[in-house]
Amino acid sequence: MKAIAVRPGTPDSVHLAELPMPQLEDIPGGRGVLVRVLKVGVDATDREINEAQYGNAPEGYDFLVIGHECFGIVEAVGPEVRRVQPGDYVTCTVRRPGGSVYDSIGRSDITSEEVYYERGINLRHGFLTEYFVDDEEFIVRMPQGLKKLHVLAEPMSCAAKAVEQAYLAQKRLQVWNPQRAWVMGAGQIGLLSTLVLRLRGLEVLTMARGEAPNLKSEIAAGMGATYISTRERTLHDVAAEYGRPDLIIEATGNSQVAFDAMQVLGHNGCMVWTSITGGNRKVEVPGDAINLQWVLGNKMLIGSVNANFRHFESGISDLALGEMTWPGVLEKILTTPVNGLDSYAEMMRLLVEDKEALKVFVNVAEG
Ligand code: BGC
Ligand code: ZN
């Protein structure tokens, strides 16, 4: 069976690898689910793994199969599987448990261990292959009616977690009734966070560099958010015009923006950082001013990575509600398909070079 893989540590090593066909019996206790892969999305993480910035092969392999955003159809299930059956459309969580107390309660997304296991990213093969098996506990059903949003389920789970974390953390205030949210970045996480916040009734400013109109501004506006190009405006100007936000979701991939946005958050506000900044850039910040404002304003900063089963479920519910509320808008994120696992070089080229692509994904099989 074919798979798209990299040799971790070797830059630009993306290639076609060969894996044995997985078996239901690979998963103990009759809990295996065999999935035929239909589509897999790729993102900056796959690009950075191919640039050898991070990522490790599973034990016993010198390659790592990449791809962590999957959509497929259940082909067969073990005798103890209850939640899914052959013919169901599914996606799959990414992180697998390590040894911490959080891992043991189904919260490997907040593992306290340094080493984390993620399919397609670190120490576990990913989904850019023809079939995979996994434990029922990690398989998430997608409604038939959401088939056209396929690979958005995984990035959506990360957006759902980011917003959920803010609401949970803000219970510290006893009363929190956020009105204004800013979303920094209009890539997939930015736009999907915009969706979650709009569904919660917030006024949302979604910000990115590009001048409107463009596809990102069209999608943000399609969900009733206001798109702001930051090319010619500082965040202080935006705050002066629209007011300081109660909540900021940072999803630009740019640590300068992460620190800049700290300077405009409103009193009692909460900011969530979601960018995986693989580089080692240094940024200059007005440290005293930020420190002072954050203390005097009782502000809160959260880092949020990955997502667990529950976030996939709430994310999928929000995709469904979003589709009912603003029909046809979300699928505009799915800009850039490539056909077949053999197109791995084209897939990586688009991921690196196509600045207009909001989402590159591979059509692995029909179904
Ligand atoms: C994935 C997450 C993962 C994170 C860190 C992201 O691209 O979507 O599931 O936890 O990278 O590896
Ligand atoms: Zn990702």
PDB file of N, CA and C and ligand atoms in Angstrom, residues 43-46 54 68-69 94-95 116 118 121-122 154-155 157-158 188-189 276 305-307 312, ligand 1:
ATOM      1  N   ASP A  43      -1.142  20.991   5.932  1.00  0.00           N
ATOM      2  CA  ASP A  43      -1.020  22.368   6.402  1.00  0.00           C
ATOM      3  C   ASP A  43       0.439  22.703   6.673  1.00  0.00           C
ATOM      4  N   ALA A  44       0.671  23.846   7.324  1.00  0.00           N
ATOM      5  CA  ALA A  44       2.047  24.308   7.556  1.00  0.00           C
ATOM      6  C   ALA A  44       2.855  23.276   8.341  1.00  0.00           C
ATOM      7  N   THR A  45       2.192  22.492   9.173  1.00  0.00           N
ATOM      8  CA  THR A  45       2.902  21.458   9.930  1.00  0.00           C
ATOM      9  C   THR A  45       3.569  20.459   8.981  1.00  0.00           C
ATOM     10  N   ASP A  46       2.840  20.025   7.955  1.00  0.00           N
ATOM     11  CA  ASP A  46       3.422  19.076   6.992  1.00  0.00           C
ATOM     12  C   ASP A  46       4.595  19.716   6.244  1.00  0.00           C
ATOM     13  N   TYR A  54      10.892  19.768  12.563  1.00  0.00           N
ATOM     14  CA  TYR A  54      10.533  18.865  13.658  1.00  0.00           C
ATOM     15  C   TYR A  54       9.921  17.611  13.055  1.00  0.00           C
ATOM     16  N   HIS A  68      -2.218  14.668   8.823  1.00  0.00           N
ATOM     17  CA  HIS A  68      -2.950  14.430  10.073  1.00  0.00           C
ATOM     18  C   HIS A  68      -4.398  14.899  10.002  1.00  0.00           C
ATOM     19  N   GLU A  69      -4.832  15.365   8.812  1.00  0.00           N
ATOM     20  CA  GLU A  69      -6.224  15.824   8.683  1.00  0.00           C
ATOM     21  C   GLU A  69      -6.933  14.852   7.758  1.00  0.00           C
ATOM     22  N   VAL A  94      -5.688  13.071  16.396  1.00  0.00           N
ATOM     23  CA  VAL A  94      -4.278  13.072  15.993  1.00  0.00           C
ATOM     24  C   VAL A  94      -3.361  12.550  17.096  1.00  0.00           C
ATOM     25  N   ARG A  95      -3.571  13.028  18.324  1.00  0.00           N
ATOM     26  CA  ARG A  95      -2.622  12.695  19.390  1.00  0.00           C
ATOM     27  C   ARG A  95      -2.972  11.347  20.026  1.00  0.00           C
ATOM     28  N   TYR A 116       5.356  13.864  22.869  1.00  0.00           N
ATOM     29  CA  TYR A 116       3.961  13.624  22.524  1.00  0.00           C
ATOM     30  C   TYR A 116       3.907  12.792  21.255  1.00  0.00           C
ATOM     31  N   GLU A 118       1.905  11.971  17.899  1.00  0.00           N
ATOM     32  CA  GLU A 118       0.858  12.494  17.016  1.00  0.00           C
ATOM     33  C   GLU A 118       0.937  11.812  15.666  1.00  0.00           C
ATOM     34  N   ILE A 121       2.807  13.362  12.591  1.00  0.00           N
ATOM     35  CA  ILE A 121       3.658  14.474  13.047  1.00  0.00           C
ATOM     36  C   ILE A 121       4.832  13.962  13.883  1.00  0.00           C
ATOM     37  N   ASN A 122       4.531  13.220  14.909  1.00  0.00           N
ATOM     38  CA  ASN A 122       5.608  12.787  15.800  1.00  0.00           C
ATOM     39  C   ASN A 122       5.417  11.348  16.275  1.00  0.00           C
ATOM     40  N   GLU A 154     -10.445  18.274  11.315  1.00  0.00           N
ATOM     41  CA  GLU A 154      -9.308  18.350  12.253  1.00  0.00           C
ATOM     42  C   GLU A 154      -8.918  19.791  12.585  1.00  0.00           C
ATOM     43  N   PRO A 155      -8.667  20.654  11.584  1.00  0.00           N
ATOM     44  CA  PRO A 155      -8.390  22.046  11.974  1.00  0.00           C
ATOM     45  C   PRO A 155      -9.538  22.649  12.785  1.00  0.00           C
ATOM     46  N   SER A 157     -11.344  21.145  14.935  1.00  0.00           N
ATOM     47  CA  SER A 157     -11.247  20.685  16.329  1.00  0.00           C
ATOM     48  C   SER A 157     -10.272  21.574  17.105  1.00  0.00           C
ATOM     49  N   CYS A 158      -9.208  22.025  16.444  1.00  0.00           N
ATOM     50  CA  CYS A 158      -8.226  22.894  17.117  1.00  0.00           C
ATOM     51  C   CYS A 158      -8.844  24.266  17.402  1.00  0.00           C
ATOM     52  N   GLN A 188      -6.734  28.739   7.840  1.00  0.00           N
ATOM     53  CA  GLN A 188      -7.829  27.842   8.234  1.00  0.00           C
ATOM     54  C   GLN A 188      -8.209  27.994   9.707  1.00  0.00           C
ATOM     55  N   ILE A 189      -7.219  28.095  10.605  1.00  0.00           N
ATOM     56  CA  ILE A 189      -7.563  28.197  12.027  1.00  0.00           C
ATOM     57  C   ILE A 189      -8.246  29.539  12.314  1.00  0.00           C
ATOM     58  N   ILE A 276       1.988  27.486  15.807  1.00  0.00           N
ATOM     59  CA  ILE A 276       3.173  26.671  16.056  1.00  0.00           C
ATOM     60  C   ILE A 276       4.303  27.383  15.315  1.00  0.00           C
ATOM     61  N   VAL A 305      -2.999  23.780  22.018  1.00  0.00           N
ATOM     62  CA  VAL A 305      -2.536  22.925  20.920  1.00  0.00           C
ATOM     63  C   VAL A 305      -3.436  21.695  20.821  1.00  0.00           C
ATOM     64  N   ASN A 306      -3.561  21.190  19.582  1.00  0.00           N
ATOM     65  CA  ASN A 306      -4.217  19.908  19.389  1.00  0.00           C
ATOM     66  C   ASN A 306      -5.675  19.951  19.869  1.00  0.00           C
ATOM     67  N   ALA A 307      -6.319  18.803  19.990  1.00  0.00           N
ATOM     68  CA  ALA A 307      -7.723  18.742  20.382  1.00  0.00           C
ATOM     69  C   ALA A 307      -8.043  17.298  20.707  1.00  0.00           C
ATOM     70  N   PHE A 312     -13.389  17.496  18.668  1.00  0.00           N
ATOM     71  CA  PHE A 312     -13.798  17.089  17.319  1.00  0.00           C
ATOM     72  C   PHE A 312     -15.318  17.103  17.232  1.00  0.00           C
TER      73      PHE A 312
HETATM   74  C1  BGC B   1      -2.070  19.842  14.278  1.00  0.00           C
HETATM   75  C2  BGC B   1      -2.327  19.533  15.743  1.00  0.00           C
HETATM   76  C3  BGC B   1      -1.006  19.256  16.421  1.00  0.00           C
HETATM   77  C4  BGC B   1      -0.060  20.418  16.214  1.00  0.00           C
HETATM   78  C5  BGC B   1       1.296  20.210  16.878  1.00  0.00           C
HETATM   79  C6  BGC B   1      -1.080  20.963  14.141  1.00  0.00           C
HETATM   80  O1  BGC B   1      -0.824  21.181  12.783  1.00  0.00           O
HETATM   81  O2  BGC B   1      -3.263  20.197  13.594  1.00  0.00           O
HETATM   82  O3  BGC B   1      -3.209  18.439  15.838  1.00  0.00           O
HETATM   83  O4  BGC B   1      -1.203  19.030  17.802  1.00  0.00           O
HETATM   84  O5  BGC B   1       0.128  20.638  14.826  1.00  0.00           O
HETATM   85  O6  BGC B   1       2.014  19.149  16.351  1.00  0.00           O
END
